PDB file of C-alpha atoms in Angstrom:
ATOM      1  CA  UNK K   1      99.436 154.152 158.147  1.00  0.00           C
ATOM      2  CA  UNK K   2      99.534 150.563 158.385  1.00  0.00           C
ATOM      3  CA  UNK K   3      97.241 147.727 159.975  1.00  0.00           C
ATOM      4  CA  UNK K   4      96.433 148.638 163.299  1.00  0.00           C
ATOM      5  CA  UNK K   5      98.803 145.918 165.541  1.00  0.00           C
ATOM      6  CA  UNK K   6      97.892 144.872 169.380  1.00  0.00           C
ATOM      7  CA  UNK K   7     101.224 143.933 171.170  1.00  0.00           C
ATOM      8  CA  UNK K   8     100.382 142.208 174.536  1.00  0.00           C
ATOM      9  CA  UNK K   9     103.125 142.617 177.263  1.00  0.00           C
ATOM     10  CA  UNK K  10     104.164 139.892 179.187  1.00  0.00           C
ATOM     11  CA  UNK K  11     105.083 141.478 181.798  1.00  0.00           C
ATOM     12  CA  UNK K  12     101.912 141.923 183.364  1.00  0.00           C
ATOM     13  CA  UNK K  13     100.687 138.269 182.378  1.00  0.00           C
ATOM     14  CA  UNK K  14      99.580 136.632 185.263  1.00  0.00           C
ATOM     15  CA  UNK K  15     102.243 133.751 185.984  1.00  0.00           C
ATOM     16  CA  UNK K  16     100.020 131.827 188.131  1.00  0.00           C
ATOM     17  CA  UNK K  17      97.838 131.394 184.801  1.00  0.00           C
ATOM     18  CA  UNK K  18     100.414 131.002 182.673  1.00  0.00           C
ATOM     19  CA  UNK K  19      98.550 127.952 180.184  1.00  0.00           C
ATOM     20  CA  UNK K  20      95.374 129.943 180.173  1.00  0.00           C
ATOM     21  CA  UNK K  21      96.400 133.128 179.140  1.00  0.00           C
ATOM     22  CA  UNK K  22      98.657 131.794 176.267  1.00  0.00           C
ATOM     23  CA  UNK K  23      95.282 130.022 174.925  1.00  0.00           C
ATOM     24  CA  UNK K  24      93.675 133.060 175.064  1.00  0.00           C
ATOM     25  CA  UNK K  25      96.300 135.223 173.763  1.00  0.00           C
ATOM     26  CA  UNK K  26      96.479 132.714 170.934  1.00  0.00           C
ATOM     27  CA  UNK K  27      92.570 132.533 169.952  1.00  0.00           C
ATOM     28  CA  UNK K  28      92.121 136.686 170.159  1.00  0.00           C
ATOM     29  CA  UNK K  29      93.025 139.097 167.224  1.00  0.00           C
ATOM     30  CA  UNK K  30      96.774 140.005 168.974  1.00  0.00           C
ATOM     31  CA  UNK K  31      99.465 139.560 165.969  1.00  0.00           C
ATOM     32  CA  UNK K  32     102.565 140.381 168.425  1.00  0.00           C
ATOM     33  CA  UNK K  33     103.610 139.341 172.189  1.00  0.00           C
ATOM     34  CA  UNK K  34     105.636 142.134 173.377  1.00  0.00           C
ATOM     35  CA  UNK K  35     108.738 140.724 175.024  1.00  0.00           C
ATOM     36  CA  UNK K  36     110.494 143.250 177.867  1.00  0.00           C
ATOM     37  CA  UNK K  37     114.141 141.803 178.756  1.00  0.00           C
ATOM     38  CA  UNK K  38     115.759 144.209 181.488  1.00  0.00           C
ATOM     39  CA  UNK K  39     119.011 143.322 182.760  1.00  0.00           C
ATOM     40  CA  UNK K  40     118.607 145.268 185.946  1.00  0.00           C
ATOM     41  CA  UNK K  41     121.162 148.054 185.236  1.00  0.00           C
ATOM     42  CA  UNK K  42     119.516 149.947 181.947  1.00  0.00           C
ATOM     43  CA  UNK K  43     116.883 149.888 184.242  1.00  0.00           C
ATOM     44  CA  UNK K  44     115.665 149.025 188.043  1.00  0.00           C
ATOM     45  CA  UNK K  45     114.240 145.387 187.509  1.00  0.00           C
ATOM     46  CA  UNK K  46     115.226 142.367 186.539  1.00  0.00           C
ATOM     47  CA  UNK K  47     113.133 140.330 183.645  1.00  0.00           C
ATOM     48  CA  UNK K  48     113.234 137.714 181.295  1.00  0.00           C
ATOM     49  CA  UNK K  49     116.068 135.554 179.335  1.00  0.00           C
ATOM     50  CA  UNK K  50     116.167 134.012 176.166  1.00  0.00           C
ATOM     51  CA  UNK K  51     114.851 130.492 177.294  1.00  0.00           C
ATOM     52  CA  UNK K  52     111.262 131.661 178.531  1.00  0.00           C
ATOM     53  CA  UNK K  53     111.668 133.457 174.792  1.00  0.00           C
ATOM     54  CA  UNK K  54     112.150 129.781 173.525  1.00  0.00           C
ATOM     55  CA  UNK K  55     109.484 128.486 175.644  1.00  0.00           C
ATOM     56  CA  UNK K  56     106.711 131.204 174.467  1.00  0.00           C
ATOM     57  CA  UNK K  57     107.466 131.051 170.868  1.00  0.00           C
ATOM     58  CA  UNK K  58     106.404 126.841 171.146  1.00  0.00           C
ATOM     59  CA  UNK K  59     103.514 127.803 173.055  1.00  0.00           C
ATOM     60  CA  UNK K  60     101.744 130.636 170.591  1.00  0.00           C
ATOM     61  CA  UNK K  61     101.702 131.546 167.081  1.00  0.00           C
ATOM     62  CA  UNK K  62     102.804 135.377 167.220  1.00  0.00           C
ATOM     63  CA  UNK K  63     105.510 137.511 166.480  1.00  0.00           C
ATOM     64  CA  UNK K  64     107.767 137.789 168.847  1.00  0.00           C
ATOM     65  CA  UNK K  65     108.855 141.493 169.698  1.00  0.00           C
ATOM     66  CA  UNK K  66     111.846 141.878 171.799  1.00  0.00           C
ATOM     67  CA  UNK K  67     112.242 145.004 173.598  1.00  0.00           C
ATOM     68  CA  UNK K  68     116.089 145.260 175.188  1.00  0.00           C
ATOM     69  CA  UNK K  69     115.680 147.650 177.794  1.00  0.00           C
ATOM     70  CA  UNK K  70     119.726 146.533 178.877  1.00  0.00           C
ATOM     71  CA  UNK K  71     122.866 148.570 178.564  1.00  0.00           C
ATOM     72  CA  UNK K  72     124.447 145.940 176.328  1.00  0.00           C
ATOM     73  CA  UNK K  73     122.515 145.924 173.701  1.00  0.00           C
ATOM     74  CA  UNK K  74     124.925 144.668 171.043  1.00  0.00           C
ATOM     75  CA  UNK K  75     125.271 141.226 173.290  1.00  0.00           C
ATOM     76  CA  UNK K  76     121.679 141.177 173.401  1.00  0.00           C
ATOM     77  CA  UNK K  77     120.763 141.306 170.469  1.00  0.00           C
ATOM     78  CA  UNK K  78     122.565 138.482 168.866  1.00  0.00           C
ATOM     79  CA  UNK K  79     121.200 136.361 172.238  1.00  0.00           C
ATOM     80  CA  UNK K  80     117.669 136.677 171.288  1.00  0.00           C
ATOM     81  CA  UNK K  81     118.114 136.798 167.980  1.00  0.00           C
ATOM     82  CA  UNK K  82     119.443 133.501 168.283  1.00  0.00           C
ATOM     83  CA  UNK K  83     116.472 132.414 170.626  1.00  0.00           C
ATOM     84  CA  UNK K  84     113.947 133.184 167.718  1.00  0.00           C
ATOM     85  CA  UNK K  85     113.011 137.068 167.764  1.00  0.00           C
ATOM     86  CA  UNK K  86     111.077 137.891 165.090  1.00  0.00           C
ATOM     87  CA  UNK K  87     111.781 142.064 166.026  1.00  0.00           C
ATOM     88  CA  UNK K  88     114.780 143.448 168.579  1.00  0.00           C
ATOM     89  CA  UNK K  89     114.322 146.802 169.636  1.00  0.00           C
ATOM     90  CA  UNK K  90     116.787 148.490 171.585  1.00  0.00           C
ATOM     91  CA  UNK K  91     117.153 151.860 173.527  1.00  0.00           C
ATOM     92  CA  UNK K  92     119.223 154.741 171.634  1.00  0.00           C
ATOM     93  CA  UNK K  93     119.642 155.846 174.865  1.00  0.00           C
ATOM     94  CA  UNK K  94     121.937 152.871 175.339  1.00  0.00           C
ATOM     95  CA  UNK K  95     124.824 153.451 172.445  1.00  0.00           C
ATOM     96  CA  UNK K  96     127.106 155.490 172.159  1.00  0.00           C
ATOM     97  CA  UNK K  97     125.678 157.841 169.346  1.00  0.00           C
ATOM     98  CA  UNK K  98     123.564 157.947 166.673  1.00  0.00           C
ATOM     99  CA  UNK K  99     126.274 156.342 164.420  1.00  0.00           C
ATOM    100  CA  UNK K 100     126.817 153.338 166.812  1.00  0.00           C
ATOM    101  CA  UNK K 101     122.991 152.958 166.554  1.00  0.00           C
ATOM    102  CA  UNK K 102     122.689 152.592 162.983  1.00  0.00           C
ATOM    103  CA  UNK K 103     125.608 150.063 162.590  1.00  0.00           C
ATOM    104  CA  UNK K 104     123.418 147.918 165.390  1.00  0.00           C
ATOM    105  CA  UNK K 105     120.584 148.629 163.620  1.00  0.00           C
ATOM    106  CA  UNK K 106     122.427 146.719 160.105  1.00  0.00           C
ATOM    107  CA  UNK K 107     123.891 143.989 162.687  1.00  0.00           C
ATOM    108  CA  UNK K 108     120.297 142.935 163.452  1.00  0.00           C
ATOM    109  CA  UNK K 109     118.753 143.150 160.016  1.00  0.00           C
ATOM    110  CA  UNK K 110     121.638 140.722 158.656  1.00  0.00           C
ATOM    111  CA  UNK K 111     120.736 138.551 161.512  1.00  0.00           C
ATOM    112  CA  UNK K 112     117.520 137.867 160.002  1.00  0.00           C
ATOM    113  CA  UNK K 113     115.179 139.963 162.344  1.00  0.00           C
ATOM    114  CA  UNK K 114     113.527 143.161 162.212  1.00  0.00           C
ATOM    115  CA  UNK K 115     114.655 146.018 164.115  1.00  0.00           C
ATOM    116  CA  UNK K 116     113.052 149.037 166.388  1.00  0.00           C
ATOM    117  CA  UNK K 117     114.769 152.096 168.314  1.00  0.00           C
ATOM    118  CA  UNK K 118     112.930 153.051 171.622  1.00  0.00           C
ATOM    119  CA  UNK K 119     113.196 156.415 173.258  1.00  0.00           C
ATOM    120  CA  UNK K 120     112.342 157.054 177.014  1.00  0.00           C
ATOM    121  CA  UNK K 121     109.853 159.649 177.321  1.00  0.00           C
ATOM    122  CA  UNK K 122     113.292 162.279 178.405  1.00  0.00           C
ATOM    123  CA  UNK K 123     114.439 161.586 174.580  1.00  0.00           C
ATOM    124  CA  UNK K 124     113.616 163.339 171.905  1.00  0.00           C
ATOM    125  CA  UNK K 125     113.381 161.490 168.753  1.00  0.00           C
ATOM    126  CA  UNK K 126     114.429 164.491 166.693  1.00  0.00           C
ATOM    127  CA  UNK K 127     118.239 162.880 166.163  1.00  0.00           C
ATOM    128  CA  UNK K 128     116.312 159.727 163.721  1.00  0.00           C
ATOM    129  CA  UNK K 129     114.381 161.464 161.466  1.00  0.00           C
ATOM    130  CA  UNK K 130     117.234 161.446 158.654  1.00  0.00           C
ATOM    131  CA  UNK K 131     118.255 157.225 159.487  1.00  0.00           C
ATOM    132  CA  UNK K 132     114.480 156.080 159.403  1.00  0.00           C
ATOM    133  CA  UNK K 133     114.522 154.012 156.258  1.00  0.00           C
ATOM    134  CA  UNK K 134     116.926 151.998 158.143  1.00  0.00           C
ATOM    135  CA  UNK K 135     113.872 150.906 160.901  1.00  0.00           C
ATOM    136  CA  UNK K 136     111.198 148.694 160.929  1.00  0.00           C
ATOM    137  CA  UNK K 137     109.503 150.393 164.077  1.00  0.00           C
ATOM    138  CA  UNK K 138     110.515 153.612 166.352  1.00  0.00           C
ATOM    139  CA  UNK K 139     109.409 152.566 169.744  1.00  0.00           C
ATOM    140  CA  UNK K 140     108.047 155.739 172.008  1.00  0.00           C
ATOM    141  CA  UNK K 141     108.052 155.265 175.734  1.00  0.00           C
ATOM    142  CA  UNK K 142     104.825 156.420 177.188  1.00  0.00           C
ATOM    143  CA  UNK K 143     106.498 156.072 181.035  1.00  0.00           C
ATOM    144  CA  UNK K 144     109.923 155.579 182.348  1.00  0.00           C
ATOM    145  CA  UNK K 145     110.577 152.044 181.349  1.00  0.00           C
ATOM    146  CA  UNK K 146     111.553 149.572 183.755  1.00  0.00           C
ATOM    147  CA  UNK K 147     107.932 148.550 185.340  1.00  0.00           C
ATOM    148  CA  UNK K 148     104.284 147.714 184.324  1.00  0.00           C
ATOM    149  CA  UNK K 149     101.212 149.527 185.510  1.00  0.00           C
ATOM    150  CA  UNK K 150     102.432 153.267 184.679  1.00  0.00           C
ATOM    151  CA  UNK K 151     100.025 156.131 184.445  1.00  0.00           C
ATOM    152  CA  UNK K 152     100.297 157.299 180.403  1.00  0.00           C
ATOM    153  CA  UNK K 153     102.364 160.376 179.204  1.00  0.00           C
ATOM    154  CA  UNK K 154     100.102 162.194 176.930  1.00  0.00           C
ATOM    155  CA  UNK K 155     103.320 164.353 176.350  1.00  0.00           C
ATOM    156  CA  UNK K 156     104.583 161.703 174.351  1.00  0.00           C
ATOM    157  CA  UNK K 157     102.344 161.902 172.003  1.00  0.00           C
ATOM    158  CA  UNK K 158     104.170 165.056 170.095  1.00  0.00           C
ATOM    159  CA  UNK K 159     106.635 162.613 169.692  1.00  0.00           C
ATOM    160  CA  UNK K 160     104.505 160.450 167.647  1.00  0.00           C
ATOM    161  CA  UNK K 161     102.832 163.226 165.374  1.00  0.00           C
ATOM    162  CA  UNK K 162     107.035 164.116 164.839  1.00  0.00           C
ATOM    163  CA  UNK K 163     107.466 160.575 163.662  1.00  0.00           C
ATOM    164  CA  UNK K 164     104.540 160.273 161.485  1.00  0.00           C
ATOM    165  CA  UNK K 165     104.700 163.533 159.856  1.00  0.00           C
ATOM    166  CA  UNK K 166     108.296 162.442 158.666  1.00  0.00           C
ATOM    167  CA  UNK K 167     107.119 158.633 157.486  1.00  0.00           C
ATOM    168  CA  UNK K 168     103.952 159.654 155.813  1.00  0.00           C
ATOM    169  CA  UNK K 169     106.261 162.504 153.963  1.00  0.00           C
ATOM    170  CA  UNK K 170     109.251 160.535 153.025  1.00  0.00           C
ATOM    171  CA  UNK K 171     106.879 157.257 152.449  1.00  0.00           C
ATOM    172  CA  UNK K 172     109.022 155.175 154.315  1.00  0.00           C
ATOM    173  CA  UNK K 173     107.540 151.983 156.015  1.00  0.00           C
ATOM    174  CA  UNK K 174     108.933 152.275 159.181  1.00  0.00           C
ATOM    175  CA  UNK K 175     105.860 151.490 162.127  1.00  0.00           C
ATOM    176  CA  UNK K 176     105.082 153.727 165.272  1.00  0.00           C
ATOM    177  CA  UNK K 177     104.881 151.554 168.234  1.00  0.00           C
ATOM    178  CA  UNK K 178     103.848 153.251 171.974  1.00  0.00           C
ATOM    179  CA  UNK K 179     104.397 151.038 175.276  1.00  0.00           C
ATOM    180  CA  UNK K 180     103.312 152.389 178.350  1.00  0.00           C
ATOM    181  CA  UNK K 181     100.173 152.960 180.405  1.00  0.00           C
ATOM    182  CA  UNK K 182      97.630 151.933 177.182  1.00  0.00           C
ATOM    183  CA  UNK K 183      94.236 151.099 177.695  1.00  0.00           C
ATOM    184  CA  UNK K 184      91.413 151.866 175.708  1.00  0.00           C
ATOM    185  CA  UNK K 185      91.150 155.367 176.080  1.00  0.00           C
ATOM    186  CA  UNK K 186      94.971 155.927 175.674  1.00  0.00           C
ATOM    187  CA  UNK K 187      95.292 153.766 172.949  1.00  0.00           C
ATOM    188  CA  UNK K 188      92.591 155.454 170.724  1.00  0.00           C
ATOM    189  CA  UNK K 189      94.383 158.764 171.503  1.00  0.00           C
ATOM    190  CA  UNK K 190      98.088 157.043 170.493  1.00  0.00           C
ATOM    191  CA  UNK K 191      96.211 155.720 166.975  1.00  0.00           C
ATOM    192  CA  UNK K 192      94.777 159.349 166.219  1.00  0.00           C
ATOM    193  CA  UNK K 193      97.986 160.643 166.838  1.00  0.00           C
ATOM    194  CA  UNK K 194      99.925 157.952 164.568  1.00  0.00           C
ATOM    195  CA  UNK K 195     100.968 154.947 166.202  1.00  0.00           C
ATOM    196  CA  UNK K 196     100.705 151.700 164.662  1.00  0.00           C
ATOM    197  CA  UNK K 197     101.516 149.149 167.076  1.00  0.00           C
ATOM    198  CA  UNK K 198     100.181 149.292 170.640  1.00  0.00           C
ATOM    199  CA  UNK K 199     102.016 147.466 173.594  1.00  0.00           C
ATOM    200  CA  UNK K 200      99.299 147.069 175.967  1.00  0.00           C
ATOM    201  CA  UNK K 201      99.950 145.116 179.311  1.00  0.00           C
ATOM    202  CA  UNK K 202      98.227 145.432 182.356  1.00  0.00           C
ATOM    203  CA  UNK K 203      94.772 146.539 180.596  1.00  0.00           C
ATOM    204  CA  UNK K 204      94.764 143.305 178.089  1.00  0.00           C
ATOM    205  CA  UNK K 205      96.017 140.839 180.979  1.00  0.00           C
ATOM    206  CA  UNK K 206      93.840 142.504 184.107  1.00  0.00           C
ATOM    207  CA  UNK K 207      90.683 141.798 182.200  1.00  0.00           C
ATOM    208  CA  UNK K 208      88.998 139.658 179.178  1.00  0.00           C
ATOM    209  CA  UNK K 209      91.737 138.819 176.994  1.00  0.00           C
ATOM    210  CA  UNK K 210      89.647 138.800 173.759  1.00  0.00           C
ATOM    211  CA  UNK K 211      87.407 141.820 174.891  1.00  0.00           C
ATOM    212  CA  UNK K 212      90.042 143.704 175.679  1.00  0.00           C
ATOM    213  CA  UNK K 213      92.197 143.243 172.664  1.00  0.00           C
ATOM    214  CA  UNK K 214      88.948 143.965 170.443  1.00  0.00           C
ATOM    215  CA  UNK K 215      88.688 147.166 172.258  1.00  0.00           C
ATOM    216  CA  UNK K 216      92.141 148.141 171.477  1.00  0.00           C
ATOM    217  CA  UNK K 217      92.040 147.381 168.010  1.00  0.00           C
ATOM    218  CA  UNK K 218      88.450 148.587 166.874  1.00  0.00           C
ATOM    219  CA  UNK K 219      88.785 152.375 168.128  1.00  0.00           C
ATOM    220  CA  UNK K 220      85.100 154.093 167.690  1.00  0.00           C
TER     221      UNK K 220
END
């Protein structure tokens, strides 16, 4: 497995402290700032565009991961690629098949940027073990996407030993991220299972930035 990654979600940063929480964000041990875009039709809520992508990739020194929960995700993807993602996943769930999903995965690796699949927690992730090598992350939804604050899906987590099983034995490089209900005690059960990245919202952003972070990324 790789180096253990903490992937803050904006969507549970607290807007009224906008300034503050960046800072913090910027001084803890987080690598990535987890990026939702929802275009209110994948799923049931509306989020972000690529301007306040602009805007948070001036104000702190992280990778930007872009998660495209939209049903276009072809148009999407060159838009934020073009507003500085550093990683675009999409849903499979919204292309046509898994041959459609592999030429978008090409499209955004000639663009420059890394690329993820995500799978909603309905979605088994069976149907990419063969196209792997051509991923930089596999995204498994721990909750229905669409809104922060979720209770965790410990179901999902056959998902993950199905992903890692099938990395570790073809040594490809592709990461295991989870999003979804993560806190301290889900997130140490995620990294035994085989994740790699951990999106973490409302637990990192509800508390001490830097103590909660820590907690997420040095598992006892």
């Amino acid at each position: 497995m790789k180096e253990l990654i903490i992937a803050p979600s904006i969507l549970s940063l607290d807007f009224a402290r906008v300034e503050e929480q960046l800072k913090e964000l910027n001084s803890s041990h987080a690598k990535w700032l987890h990026f939702d875009v929802m275009d209110g039709h994948f799923v049931p809520n509306l989020t972000f565009g690529p301007d306040i992508l602009k805007g948070f990739k001036k104000a702190v020194d992280m990778v930007m991961d872009v998660h495209i929960m939209v049903s276009d995700p072809v148009f999407f993807a060159d838009v934020f690629a073009k507003a500085g993602a550093d990683i675009i996943t999409f849903h499979l769930e919204a292309v046509e098949d898994i041959d459609a999903c592999i030429r978008l995965c090409r499209h955004i690796r000639s663009l420059g940027v890394k690329v993820g699949v995500s799978v909603k927690p309905k979605t088994s992730p069976e149907v990419l073990l063969p196209y792997l090598q051509e991923m930089d992350m596999v995204l498994v939804m721990s909750v229905e996407p669409g809104f922060g604050g979720q209770s965790f899906m410990e179901a999902m987590l056959d998902k993950v030993r199905l992903l890692r099983k099938e990395i570790d034995a073809k040594g490809y490089a592709t990461r295991i991220q989870i999003d979804g209900g993560i806190n301290e005690e889900t997130g140490k059960l995620a990294v035994e299972a085989g994740c790699d990245v951990l999106v973490a919202g409302s637990y990192v952003f509800k508390g001490d930035i830097h103590e909660r972070v820590d907690r997420l990324l040095w598992q006892k």
